[in-house]
Amino acid sequence: MSEVVSYQLKDNIGVITVNNPPVNALAQVVREGILNAINTAQDDASEAIVLRCAGRTFIAGADITEFGKPPKEPALPDVLSVLENSSKLVVAAIHGTALGGGFETTLACHYRCAIASAKVGLPEVKLGILPGAGGTQRVPRIAGVKAALDMITSGNPVAASKAKDMGLVDELVSGDDLEAAAISYAKELVASGAPLKRIRDIAIDPATIEPGFFESSRKQVARRARGQIAPDRIVSAIQAAVELPFDDGLKKERELFLELVSSSESAAMRHIFFAERQAAKIKDLPKDTPTRAIKKVAIIGGGTMGGGIAMCFANVDIPVVMVEVNDEALQRGLSIINKNYGITVKKGKMSEERMQTRLELISGTTDYADIADVDLVIEAVFENLDLKKEIFSKLDATCKQGAILATNTSYQDVNAIADATSRPQDVVGMHFFSPANVMKLLEVVRGDKTADDVLATAMKTGKQIGKICALSRVCYGFIGNRMLSGYGREAQGLLLDGCTPAQVDSALENFGMAMGPLAMGDLAGLDVGYKARQSRTDLPDDPRLYRMGTVLVEMDRLGQKTGAGYYKYDPETRARMSDPEVEALIKKEAEALGVEQRDISDEEILQRCFYPLINEGALILEEGIAQRPSDIDVVYVYGYAFPAAKGGPMFYADQIGLKNVYDKICEFRDRYGEDYWKPAPLLKELAEKGSSFAEWAEQQ
Ligand code: 3HC
Ligand code: NAI
C-alpha cells in the first residue's frame, strides 16, 4: 500500500484513509492507492468499506499541477469505475471540502455521509474545465438536471445540509469522530440489507426536460461568462447525461474535458489559481513571522469606502468603531451600511437576525478618545495628503502602543503618512477596492519602515476578511491604479481617432472585461477623473489628451448620475444607449484638433488599451514595486475585473509574445510620441531575448 493511502480492517469494516497534505489532492499515488485498497478489500473479511481522509479536508480535487503534463495511470475515471463496481458497499465519509475529483470520487461510492460543516462542489469551471470523472453524468441523476447545471456552471460549493436536501449526500453525521460515525453508518446499511446504490443505474427521463432547455441554458451561460468555453461544454456534457446511455455520456464528458484541459482558457485560469496563492507570500518574510492579534478595529471616515470596509470586519464578527467628523456624517455613514445589509436581506441572502448581529458590531463616534483601545485603524477620509497626515498624527497621540495604523489611500505617499507619526513601523497601506465589501482584492502597501509583523498581520487580516491580498511597494497609484492611467487615456484617445464609445467598450467587453472603460467612467462619474487630472502637474500639455472626458464634464454630462456621459441612460432601467449627440461631438472635436479619423479594428482597440498596462507592469517589476508578474495579474483579475480566462495582463502578454507587444509599442511610439508610448527597459530586454515575464520571474 502506498504511504499516502492506507487500508485497515476496523470492526470488520475496511477503512481506506487518504493522507496527502495539504488538501488530499488526487495525485497519481493517491489514485493508485485507492485502487489497490479497493481491490484488497474485495477479498478480505470486510463487510463494507469506508473511504475517508486524514487532515483538514476530504479530497479537494484532482492534482492541478498534473494538468498539462503527460497523463499517468491509473486515470481517475478508471479508479472510480472499480470503486463503483465494488462487490462490497462503499461509504464516503466527508469532512472539509469534497471538491472536483474529490466529490466525484464520493459519487462513485454507494453512500455518502458528511459532517455538518462539510461542503461539496464541482469548481472545475473556475479552472476553465469541467468535471472529468463522471460529475456531469452522476450529479444530474441524483439532483436533477437543472440543479446539476446550476451547480456545475457556477462552480460554487454546497453546504452539507443543502447537499442532503439535494440528494447529493445521504446522511449527516454528528460527533467528533467521523471515522467511527462512518463505520457505524456502514454497519447499519449492511445490517438493513441496503442495496449497493450505483448512481450510474439511475435513468433520467428525457421527457422531464422542457423543450429548448439546453438551448436557453447555453445562451444564458454565454451571457454570464462572456468569451469562455467551459460553461458551454458543461451544458453539452449534461445534455449527454440526458440523451446518452451512462457509458457514452462518460465518454462524451471525457472528450470535452480533454478539449478544455488543453485550452488557453484553462491554462490562464490555472495560472490565476496558483498566482492567487503565491501573492499571499512575501518573499523576504519567513512563514512563521509573528502577527498581532486583531480583535477590534476602527475606521476613520464613513463614506463610500469606510462603510464597506466596516462591513468586511463585521461580517467576520470583529467589532468596528466608525469615526466621523460630526453626528450628521456619522449617521449618514451608518445608515448606508444599514441599507446595504437590508438589500442583502431582501435578496434572501442573509437572515434578519444575522443582519442585526452584524449591525450591533458596528458602532460610531466623533471622538478619537473612543478608539484608544483598538488593534487596527483603517483611515478612509478624503484623498488629501495634508488631511491624512493630520489624522495620523492624531492617531499617534490617541491609539495604544502596538496598534496598526493603516491607510486606504489610492495614491498618496504611505511613507509621508507614516512619517507624520512617531511610529512609522506600525503604518501600512491597506488599499481596498470599491465596493469594499464586495471586491475581492486588497493591495497591502509596504512602507519603507513598515515592520515585518505589521505586514504579516495586514496580509493575514486581509485573508481573514475574505480578501485576496497582493503586496505593493510605495509609488503613485501602487500597482493597480498606476497601471490604469494609460488604459483610460487610450480609451479616450481612440474616440478622437475614429471609434464610437460603444465600439471601444464592446471590443473590451467581448474580450471579457466586465465593463468597458468608458461605461465604467460613466458609472464612477466622469468628474472623478476630471478632478484628479486637474491636480496633476505631470501630464503633457496636449489638448488631445483626455479631450472627450473633459468636454463631457464641462457640458455637465457626468455619467449615470446625470443620466448622460459617454452614453445616455434610460431613466427607469438605467440601460445604456449610444448617443448620436456624443458621436457628432467626437467628430467635431477631432476636426477642431486636426485629428484625422479612420476605421479602427477591435484588435487595435485591445492593443491600445492593454499594452500600456503591460508596459507599466514591466516598469513596476523592474522597480520592485510588485514582487512578481503573477501578483500584477492577481491585482487586475480581482481588482479590475480583467478576465481570469485571459490570466491577467502579464500572462496575456506572455501568450501574445513579448516581442510582438514590444514591436507594437514601438509602432505606437512612432505614431503618437514618446510622452505616451515609451517601451519599458525590461520589456525591451525580454523581447530581444525571446523571453517571457514568467521566465524572468523564475530567475528572480
Ligand atoms: N491541486 C494541487 N494543489 C492544490 C489543490 C489541487 N487541487 N488545491 C489546493 N492546492 C494547494 C494550493 O496551491 C496551496 O499550495 P501552497 O500552500 O503551496 O500555496 C495548498 O494546496 C493549500 O491550498 P489553499 O491555500 O487554497 O488552502 P485553503 O485551506 O485556503 O483552501 C481548498 C482549501 C478550498 C481546498 C482550496 O485549496 C481549493 O479550492 N482548491 C482547489 C479545488 C479545486 O479546484 N478542485 C478541482 C480540481 S480539478 C478536478 O478535480 C478535475 C476533475 O474533475 C477530474
Ligand atoms: P468619501 O468622500 O465617500 O468619504 C470620505 C469620508 O471621510 C466622508 O464621509 C468624510 O466626512 C470623512 N472625513 C473627512 N475628514 C474626516 C476626519 N478628519 N475624521 C473622520 N472622518 C473624516 O471618500 P471615499 O470614496 O470613501 O474615499 C476615501 C479614501 O479611500 C480616499 O483616500 C480614496 O482615495 C480611497 N479609495 C477610494 C476608492 C473609491 O472608489 N471611492 C477606492 C479605493 C480607495
PDB file of C-alpha atoms and ligand atoms in Angstrom, residues 299-309 322-326 329-330 332-333 336 365-366 368 379-384 387-388 390-391 394 407-412 430-436 481 524 528, ligand 2:
ATOM      1  CA  ILE A 299     -12.395  53.021  10.568  1.00  0.00           C
ATOM      2  CA  ILE A 300     -11.785  56.737  10.092  1.00  0.00           C
ATOM      3  CA  GLY A 301     -14.289  58.163   7.612  1.00  0.00           C
ATOM      4  CA  GLY A 302     -17.690  56.586   6.975  1.00  0.00           C
ATOM      5  CA  GLY A 303     -18.028  57.420   3.273  1.00  0.00           C
ATOM      6  CA  THR A 304     -18.112  55.142   0.256  1.00  0.00           C
ATOM      7  CA  MET A 305     -15.067  53.136   1.302  1.00  0.00           C
ATOM      8  CA  GLY A 306     -15.244  53.384   5.112  1.00  0.00           C
ATOM      9  CA  GLY A 307     -18.749  51.886   5.216  1.00  0.00           C
ATOM     10  CA  GLY A 308     -17.807  48.931   3.017  1.00  0.00           C
ATOM     11  CA  ILE A 309     -14.618  48.276   4.986  1.00  0.00           C
ATOM     12  CA  MET A 322     -16.524  54.208  12.792  1.00  0.00           C
ATOM     13  CA  VAL A 323     -15.155  57.722  13.333  1.00  0.00           C
ATOM     14  CA  GLU A 324     -16.678  60.687  11.516  1.00  0.00           C
ATOM     15  CA  VAL A 325     -16.360  64.467  11.635  1.00  0.00           C
ATOM     16  CA  ASN A 326     -19.813  65.118  13.052  1.00  0.00           C
ATOM     17  CA  ALA A 329     -21.865  62.441   8.689  1.00  0.00           C
ATOM     18  CA  LEU A 330     -21.753  59.561  11.151  1.00  0.00           C
ATOM     19  CA  ARG A 332     -25.248  59.078   7.092  1.00  0.00           C
ATOM     20  CA  GLY A 333     -22.413  56.531   7.089  1.00  0.00           C
ATOM     21  CA  ILE A 336     -25.754  53.421   4.298  1.00  0.00           C
ATOM     22  CA  THR A 365     -18.220  58.054  17.364  1.00  0.00           C
ATOM     23  CA  THR A 366     -16.930  61.533  16.649  1.00  0.00           C
ATOM     24  CA  TYR A 368     -10.951  59.870  18.805  1.00  0.00           C
ATOM     25  CA  GLU A 379      -8.171  55.532   7.587  1.00  0.00           C
ATOM     26  CA  ALA A 380     -10.544  56.214   4.674  1.00  0.00           C
ATOM     27  CA  VAL A 381     -11.057  60.006   4.613  1.00  0.00           C
ATOM     28  CA  PHE A 382     -10.833  62.307   1.579  1.00  0.00           C
ATOM     29  CA  GLU A 383      -7.853  61.765  -0.711  1.00  0.00           C
ATOM     30  CA  ASN A 384      -5.777  64.633   0.646  1.00  0.00           C
ATOM     31  CA  LEU A 387      -5.595  65.772   5.953  1.00  0.00           C
ATOM     32  CA  LYS A 388      -4.249  62.228   6.131  1.00  0.00           C
ATOM     33  CA  GLU A 390      -3.102  65.377  10.385  1.00  0.00           C
ATOM     34  CA  ILE A 391      -5.228  62.311  11.119  1.00  0.00           C
ATOM     35  CA  LYS A 394      -3.881  62.366  15.947  1.00  0.00           C
ATOM     36  CA  THR A 407      -4.405  53.946   5.258  1.00  0.00           C
ATOM     37  CA  ASN A 408      -6.778  53.140   2.407  1.00  0.00           C
ATOM     38  CA  THR A 409      -5.294  55.886   0.254  1.00  0.00           C
ATOM     39  CA  SER A 410      -5.409  55.292  -3.504  1.00  0.00           C
ATOM     40  CA  TYR A 411      -2.467  57.468  -4.493  1.00  0.00           C
ATOM     41  CA  GLN A 412      -0.838  59.264  -1.541  1.00  0.00           C
ATOM     42  CA  MET A 430      -4.482  48.630   3.085  1.00  0.00           C
ATOM     43  CA  HIS A 431      -5.961  49.611  -0.234  1.00  0.00           C
ATOM     44  CA  PHE A 432      -9.460  48.239  -0.733  1.00  0.00           C
ATOM     45  CA  PHE A 433     -11.456  48.399  -3.959  1.00  0.00           C
ATOM     46  CA  SER A 434     -14.952  49.747  -4.371  1.00  0.00           C
ATOM     47  CA  PRO A 435     -17.427  48.423  -3.248  1.00  0.00           C
ATOM     48  CA  ALA A 436     -15.133  47.363  -0.426  1.00  0.00           C
ATOM     49  CA  ASN A 481      -4.151  52.430 -10.294  1.00  0.00           C
ATOM     50  CA  ALA A 524     -17.946  56.124 -11.431  1.00  0.00           C
ATOM     51  CA  VAL A 528     -13.834  61.971 -10.580  1.00  0.00           C
TER      52      VAL A 528
HETATM   53  P1  NAI B   2     -15.851  59.740   0.639  1.00  0.00           P
HETATM   54  O1  NAI B   2     -15.818  61.141   0.261  1.00  0.00           O
HETATM   55  O2  NAI B   2     -17.024  58.902   0.213  1.00  0.00           O
HETATM   56  O3  NAI B   2     -15.759  59.588   2.217  1.00  0.00           O
HETATM   57  C1  NAI B   2     -14.803  60.244   2.998  1.00  0.00           C
HETATM   58  C2  NAI B   2     -15.390  60.391   4.381  1.00  0.00           C
HETATM   59  O4  NAI B   2     -14.386  60.838   5.266  1.00  0.00           O
HETATM   60  C3  NAI B   2     -16.522  61.430   4.466  1.00  0.00           C
HETATM   61  O5  NAI B   2     -17.688  60.786   4.967  1.00  0.00           O
HETATM   62  C4  NAI B   2     -15.978  62.481   5.410  1.00  0.00           C
HETATM   63  O6  NAI B   2     -16.986  63.041   6.232  1.00  0.00           O
HETATM   64  C5  NAI B   2     -14.975  61.692   6.224  1.00  0.00           C
HETATM   65  N1  NAI B   2     -13.951  62.523   6.857  1.00  0.00           N
HETATM   66  C6  NAI B   2     -13.292  63.580   6.327  1.00  0.00           C
HETATM   67  N2  NAI B   2     -12.423  64.076   7.231  1.00  0.00           N
HETATM   68  C7  NAI B   2     -12.519  63.297   8.336  1.00  0.00           C
HETATM   69  C8  NAI B   2     -11.895  63.307   9.601  1.00  0.00           C
HETATM   70  N3  NAI B   2     -10.987  64.224   9.917  1.00  0.00           N
HETATM   71  N4  NAI B   2     -12.234  62.365  10.516  1.00  0.00           N
HETATM   72  C9  NAI B   2     -13.171  61.430  10.208  1.00  0.00           C
HETATM   73  N5  NAI B   2     -13.809  61.400   9.016  1.00  0.00           N
HETATM   74  C10 NAI B   2     -13.487  62.303   8.092  1.00  0.00           C
HETATM   75  O7  NAI B   2     -14.495  59.103   0.131  1.00  0.00           O
HETATM   76  P2  NAI B   2     -14.174  57.617  -0.310  1.00  0.00           P
HETATM   77  O8  NAI B   2     -14.526  57.429  -1.735  1.00  0.00           O
HETATM   78  O9  NAI B   2     -14.737  56.697   0.694  1.00  0.00           O
HETATM   79  O10 NAI B   2     -12.591  57.590  -0.241  1.00  0.00           O
HETATM   80  C11 NAI B   2     -11.916  57.532   0.977  1.00  0.00           C
HETATM   81  C12 NAI B   2     -10.482  57.116   0.750  1.00  0.00           C
HETATM   82  O11 NAI B   2     -10.475  55.842   0.111  1.00  0.00           O
HETATM   83  C13 NAI B   2      -9.690  58.033  -0.162  1.00  0.00           C
HETATM   84  O12 NAI B   2      -8.359  58.083   0.289  1.00  0.00           O
HETATM   85  C14 NAI B   2      -9.765  57.344  -1.520  1.00  0.00           C
HETATM   86  O13 NAI B   2      -8.699  57.651  -2.359  1.00  0.00           O
HETATM   87  C15 NAI B   2      -9.723  55.910  -1.103  1.00  0.00           C
HETATM   88  N6  NAI B   2     -10.313  54.981  -2.040  1.00  0.00           N
HETATM   89  C16 NAI B   2     -11.467  55.274  -2.706  1.00  0.00           C
HETATM   90  C17 NAI B   2     -11.998  54.388  -3.612  1.00  0.00           C
HETATM   91  C18 NAI B   2     -13.287  54.682  -4.309  1.00  0.00           C
HETATM   92  O14 NAI B   2     -13.576  54.016  -5.321  1.00  0.00           O
HETATM   93  N7  NAI B   2     -14.092  55.599  -3.836  1.00  0.00           N
HETATM   94  C19 NAI B   2     -11.319  53.103  -3.914  1.00  0.00           C
HETATM   95  C20 NAI B   2     -10.156  52.852  -3.101  1.00  0.00           C
HETATM   96  C21 NAI B   2      -9.658  53.785  -2.230  1.00  0.00           C
END
